[in-house]
Coordinates of C-alpha atoms in Angstrom, one line a residue:
M389 CA 130.2 129.7 93.8
A390 CA 128.3 128.8 90.7
K391 CA 126.5 125.5 91.1
T392 CA 125.3 123.4 88.2
G393 CA 121.7 122.7 87.5
A394 CA 120.3 125.1 90.0
V395 CA 119.7 128.8 90.6
L396 CA 119.9 130.0 94.2
P397 CA 117.0 132.1 95.5
S398 CA 117.6 135.8 95.3
R399 CA 117.6 136.3 99.1
R400 CA 120.3 133.5 99.5
N401 CA 122.3 135.1 96.6
R402 CA 122.4 138.4 98.5
V403 CA 123.7 136.6 101.6
L404 CA 126.5 134.8 99.7
L405 CA 127.5 137.8 97.6
A406 CA 127.8 140.0 100.7
L407 CA 129.7 137.3 102.5
S408 CA 132.2 137.1 99.7
V409 CA 133.3 140.6 100.6
A410 CA 134.3 139.6 104.1
L411 CA 135.3 136.0 103.6
M412 CA 137.2 134.2 100.8
A413 CA 134.6 132.4 98.8
V414 CA 136.3 129.9 96.5
A415 CA 135.1 127.3 94.1
C416 CA 135.3 125.8 90.6
S417 CA 132.1 124.3 89.2
K418 CA 131.4 121.8 86.4
N419 CA 129.8 124.4 84.2
S420 CA 132.4 127.2 84.5
E421 CA 136.0 127.9 84.0
A422 CA 135.9 129.8 87.3
A423 CA 138.4 132.4 86.1
A424 CA 137.1 134.9 88.6
P425 CA 134.6 134.9 91.5
P426 CA 130.9 135.5 90.5
Q427 CA 130.0 139.2 90.4
P428 CA 126.8 140.6 91.9
A429 CA 123.9 140.7 89.5
A430 CA 122.1 144.1 89.2
S431 CA 118.9 144.0 91.2
K432 CA 115.7 145.7 90.2
P433 CA 114.8 148.7 92.4
A434 CA 111.8 148.0 94.7
P435 CA 108.6 150.0 94.1
A436 CA 108.6 153.3 96.0
A437 CA 106.6 153.2 99.2
P438 CA 105.3 156.0 101.4
P439 CA 107.7 156.6 104.3
T440 CA 106.6 154.9 107.5
P441 CA 107.5 156.5 110.8
P442 CA 109.4 154.2 113.3
P443 CA 107.4 152.9 116.2
A444 CA 107.4 155.4 119.1
A445 CA 108.7 152.8 121.5
A446 CA 111.5 151.4 119.3
P447 CA 114.8 151.2 121.1
A448 CA 118.0 152.6 119.7
S449 CA 119.8 150.3 117.4
G450 CA 122.6 149.6 119.8
D451 CA 120.4 148.9 122.9
A452 CA 119.9 145.2 122.1
L453 CA 123.7 144.8 121.8
S454 CA 124.7 146.4 125.1
G455 CA 125.1 144.6 128.4
I456 CA 126.0 141.2 126.9
P457 CA 128.7 139.6 129.2
G458 CA 131.9 139.0 127.4
M459 CA 130.8 140.4 124.1
D460 CA 131.4 143.9 122.8
F461 CA 129.8 145.1 119.5
S462 CA 130.5 148.8 119.9
A463 CA 133.1 148.8 117.1
L464 CA 130.6 147.6 114.5
P465 CA 129.4 150.2 112.0
S466 CA 126.0 151.6 112.9
A467 CA 124.2 149.8 110.0
A468 CA 125.7 146.5 111.1
R469 CA 124.7 147.1 114.7
R470 CA 121.1 147.8 113.6
E471 CA 120.9 144.5 111.6
L472 CA 122.6 142.5 114.3
S473 CA 120.3 143.9 117.0
T474 CA 117.3 142.7 115.0
V475 CA 118.9 139.2 114.7
L476 CA 119.5 138.9 118.4
S477 CA 115.9 140.0 119.1
D478 CA 114.2 137.9 116.5
E479 CA 116.3 134.7 116.0
F480 CA 116.1 131.8 118.5
C481 CA 119.2 130.1 119.9
Y482 CA 119.8 126.6 118.6
C483 CA 121.1 125.4 121.9
G484 CA 117.7 124.0 122.8
C485 CA 116.5 126.8 125.2
P486 CA 113.2 128.6 124.4
H487 CA 114.9 132.0 124.2
T488 CA 116.0 134.4 121.5
L489 CA 119.7 134.6 120.8
G490 CA 119.9 137.9 122.7
Q491 CA 118.2 136.5 125.7
C492 CA 120.4 133.4 125.7
L493 CA 123.5 135.6 125.5
R494 CA 122.4 137.6 128.5
G495 CA 120.8 134.9 130.7
H496 CA 122.9 131.8 129.9
T497 CA 126.4 133.1 129.9
T498 CA 127.9 129.6 129.8
C499 CA 126.3 128.8 126.5
K500 CA 129.2 128.7 124.0
H501 CA 126.8 127.9 121.2
A502 CA 125.0 131.2 121.4
R503 CA 128.3 133.1 121.3
R504 CA 129.3 131.2 118.1
M505 CA 126.0 132.1 116.5
A506 CA 126.4 135.7 117.5
R507 CA 129.9 135.9 116.0
V508 CA 128.7 134.5 112.7
A509 CA 125.7 136.9 112.6
A510 CA 128.1 139.8 113.3
Q511 CA 130.3 138.9 110.4
Q512 CA 127.4 138.8 108.1
A513 CA 126.0 142.1 109.4
V514 CA 129.4 143.7 108.8
A515 CA 129.4 142.3 105.3
G516 CA 126.2 144.2 104.6
V517 CA 123.7 141.3 104.9
P518 CA 120.2 142.3 106.0
A519 CA 118.9 140.9 109.3
T520 CA 116.2 138.8 107.5
D521 CA 118.7 137.2 105.3
I522 CA 121.1 136.5 108.2
I523 CA 118.3 134.7 110.0
V524 CA 117.6 132.6 106.8
A525 CA 121.3 131.8 106.4
L526 CA 121.6 130.7 110.1
S527 CA 118.5 128.5 109.7
E528 CA 119.9 126.8 106.6
Y529 CA 123.3 126.3 108.2
Y530 CA 121.9 124.6 111.3
A531 CA 119.3 122.7 109.3
A532 CA 122.2 120.9 107.6
F533 CA 123.1 119.2 110.9
R534 CA 119.8 117.2 110.8
Q535 CA 119.9 116.3 107.1
P536 CA 121.0 112.8 106.1
R537 CA 124.7 112.5 105.7
P538 CA 126.4 110.5 103.0
K539 CA 129.0 107.8 104.0
L540 CA 132.3 108.9 102.5
E541 CA 134.8 106.1 102.5
V542 CA 138.3 107.3 101.6
D543 CA 141.7 105.6 101.4
P544 CA 143.4 106.3 104.7
R545 CA 146.7 106.8 102.8
M546 CA 145.1 110.0 101.5
C547 CA 144.4 111.3 105.0
M548 CA 146.3 113.3 107.6
G549 CA 145.7 113.6 111.3
D550 CA 144.6 111.1 114.0
A551 CA 142.6 108.2 112.6
K552 CA 140.5 108.3 115.8
A553 CA 139.7 112.0 115.5
T554 CA 136.1 112.9 116.3
V555 CA 135.7 114.8 113.0
T556 CA 136.6 113.6 109.6
L557 CA 136.9 116.5 107.1
V558 CA 136.7 115.2 103.5
E559 CA 137.7 117.5 100.7
F560 CA 136.9 116.9 97.1
F561 CA 139.3 118.8 94.9
D562 CA 140.6 119.3 91.3
F563 CA 144.3 119.8 90.7
E564 CA 143.7 122.4 88.0
C565 CA 141.0 124.3 90.0
P566 CA 142.6 127.7 91.0
Y567 CA 140.3 128.0 94.0
C568 CA 141.5 124.6 95.3
G569 CA 145.0 125.8 95.0
K570 CA 144.2 128.9 97.0
A571 CA 142.2 127.0 99.6
R572 CA 144.8 124.2 100.0
P573 CA 147.2 125.9 102.5
L574 CA 144.3 127.2 104.6
I575 CA 142.6 123.8 104.8
E576 CA 145.8 121.9 105.5
A577 CA 146.9 124.4 108.2
F578 CA 143.5 124.2 109.8
A579 CA 143.7 120.4 109.9
K580 CA 147.3 120.4 111.3
K581 CA 146.4 122.9 114.0
N582 CA 143.5 120.7 115.0
A583 CA 145.2 117.3 114.3
S584 CA 143.8 115.7 117.5
K585 CA 140.2 116.6 116.6
V586 CA 140.3 116.6 112.8
R587 CA 141.3 114.0 110.3
L588 CA 141.6 115.5 106.8
C589 CA 141.0 113.2 103.9
T590 CA 141.4 114.4 100.3
V591 CA 139.7 113.0 97.2
P592 CA 140.4 113.9 93.6
F593 CA 137.3 115.0 91.7
P594 CA 138.4 116.1 88.1
L595 CA 136.1 118.6 86.5
P596 CA 135.3 118.1 82.8
M597 CA 136.7 121.5 81.7
H598 CA 140.2 120.8 83.1
A599 CA 142.0 118.8 80.5
N600 CA 144.8 117.5 82.7
A601 CA 142.8 117.0 85.9
V602 CA 142.3 113.3 85.1
P603 CA 145.9 112.3 84.5
A604 CA 146.9 114.4 87.5
G605 CA 144.4 112.6 89.7
Q606 CA 145.6 109.2 88.4
A607 CA 149.2 110.3 89.1
A608 CA 148.3 111.1 92.7
L609 CA 146.7 107.6 93.2
W610 CA 149.8 106.0 91.6
A611 CA 152.1 108.0 93.9
R612 CA 150.0 106.9 96.9
D613 CA 150.8 103.3 96.0
Q614 CA 154.5 104.3 96.0
G615 CA 154.2 105.8 99.5
K616 CA 154.4 109.4 98.3
Y617 CA 150.8 110.6 98.0
W618 CA 151.2 113.9 99.8
E619 CA 154.5 114.7 98.1
M620 CA 152.9 114.2 94.7
H621 CA 149.7 116.0 95.9
D622 CA 151.6 119.1 96.9
A623 CA 153.9 119.1 93.8
L624 CA 150.9 118.8 91.4
F625 CA 149.3 121.8 93.1
E626 CA 152.5 123.8 92.9
N627 CA 152.6 123.1 89.1
A628 CA 148.9 123.6 88.5
Q629 CA 149.5 125.9 85.6
N630 CA 151.4 123.2 83.7
L631 CA 150.1 119.7 84.3
A632 CA 150.6 118.3 80.8
P633 CA 151.4 114.5 81.0
A634 CA 155.1 115.1 80.3
K635 CA 155.3 117.6 83.2
I636 CA 153.6 115.1 85.5
I637 CA 156.2 112.5 84.6
E638 CA 159.0 115.1 85.3
I639 CA 157.4 115.8 88.7
A640 CA 157.5 112.0 89.5
N641 CA 161.2 111.8 88.6
K642 CA 162.0 114.9 90.8
L643 CA 160.2 113.2 93.7
G644 CA 162.6 110.2 93.3
L645 CA 159.9 108.0 91.7
K646 CA 160.1 106.1 88.5
G647 CA 158.5 108.4 85.9
A648 CA 158.6 105.7 83.2
E649 CA 156.4 103.5 85.3
L650 CA 154.0 106.3 85.9
Q651 CA 153.9 106.9 82.2
K652 CA 153.0 103.3 81.5
A653 CA 150.3 103.4 84.2
L654 CA 148.7 106.5 82.6
Q655 CA 148.8 105.1 79.1
A656 CA 147.2 101.8 80.3
G657 CA 144.6 103.6 82.4
T658 CA 145.6 101.6 85.5
Y659 CA 144.0 104.0 87.9
A660 CA 141.1 105.1 85.6
K661 CA 138.5 102.9 87.4
E662 CA 139.5 104.0 90.8
L663 CA 139.3 107.6 89.9
E664 CA 135.9 107.0 88.4
K665 CA 134.9 105.4 91.7
Y666 CA 135.8 108.6 93.6
K667 CA 133.9 110.7 91.0
A668 CA 130.9 108.5 91.6
L669 CA 131.3 108.9 95.4
A670 CA 131.4 112.7 95.0
L671 CA 128.3 112.7 92.7
S672 CA 126.4 110.6 95.2
A673 CA 127.1 113.2 97.8
K674 CA 125.8 115.9 95.4
V675 CA 129.3 117.4 94.8
N676 CA 129.3 119.7 91.7
S677 CA 132.1 122.1 92.5
T678 CA 135.5 122.2 94.0
P679 CA 136.7 122.5 96.7
S680 CA 133.8 120.8 98.5
L681 CA 134.1 120.1 102.2
F682 CA 132.3 117.6 104.4
F683 CA 132.4 117.6 108.2
N684 CA 131.5 114.0 109.2
G685 CA 129.4 113.9 106.0
R686 CA 127.8 117.2 106.6
H687 CA 128.3 119.5 103.6
Y688 CA 130.0 122.8 104.3
D689 CA 129.1 125.3 101.7
A690 CA 132.3 127.0 100.5
Q691 CA 130.2 130.0 99.5
M692 CA 129.8 130.8 103.2
G693 CA 133.5 131.5 103.1
L694 CA 136.7 129.7 103.7
S695 CA 138.7 131.2 106.6
E696 CA 140.2 129.8 109.8
D697 CA 137.4 131.4 111.8
A698 CA 134.7 129.9 109.6
L699 CA 136.2 126.4 109.6
T700 CA 136.8 126.6 113.4
H701 CA 133.2 127.6 114.0
S702 CA 131.9 124.7 111.9
L703 CA 134.3 122.3 113.8
E704 CA 133.2 123.6 117.2
D705 CA 129.6 123.1 116.2
E706 CA 130.3 119.6 114.9
L707 CA 132.1 118.6 118.1
E708 CA 129.1 119.9 120.2
W709 CA 126.7 118.0 118.0
R710 CA 128.6 114.7 118.3
A711 CA 129.2 115.1 122.0
N712 CA 125.5 115.4 122.6
G713 CA 124.4 112.4 120.6
N714 CA 123.5 114.4 117.4
A715 CA 121.9 117.2 119.3
W716 CA 122.7 120.6 120.6
A717 CA 123.9 121.0 124.2
A718 CA 121.2 122.4 126.4
D719 CA 122.5 125.4 128.4

């Protein structure tokens, strides 16, 4: 995902590029048309170094992965097993115990947190991410839980799920962003599957390179006031390749709404200020690409992949964090 105004460190770039092979990384950014996912940049070869023999007492790559109750890594490629073995030996568990991830998996079999960490690390290892970079990625992910979280106030009419759900998942989107269109069914299915735990709230965030994103966003707000936000929301995404104002009016008519009234509202800019308010909200939360997701105000980087497993992992972590008073459960 290309972000505006910043260049990711090369090590983090390698993590994200490798993850995009295994997980669907999706995003539109303010400075790109996002016609295709970013391609890996050619890296300069490292200077040649004399070969160093391995330590005489070094265990086989799979040793650190064997004997873990309830987890079997035997099907992983040998390279992935080697990197994952290093992670389990060198990275500490974030559950609050003074042990490495591998020690926690073996000695504290009731620690669900360690298992989630191990699954994420295994996915990255399979994607070809080196152990050192996996450790950095895990550190950055868990550091996000302790960072200040913006307060994201959203109209409840643009939300689905239980209003009393423990987790509010806010999505900033653009109707003409192709990645938002691809992510929409996944995110909505995830929210519906976890409706008792997750409340999904959607917020239009038109990007400047999408000519019809502003009228489409205003149309969604207008339809909300007519009691048909989600119907308009879905119809606009289904017609994302043709969202000229005339088409938007046609969509309103097909939904049983009064297209002529929508046309007047668009011409008068009736919803322009409200749409700007949501854009300002997004910018205050440092949103610069779509889709951008927030779990209870904690930013979830879409470059880490959008999949049911990835979203479920983040949800489980958020539930644990909240259940323990903004801390990890001690095993």
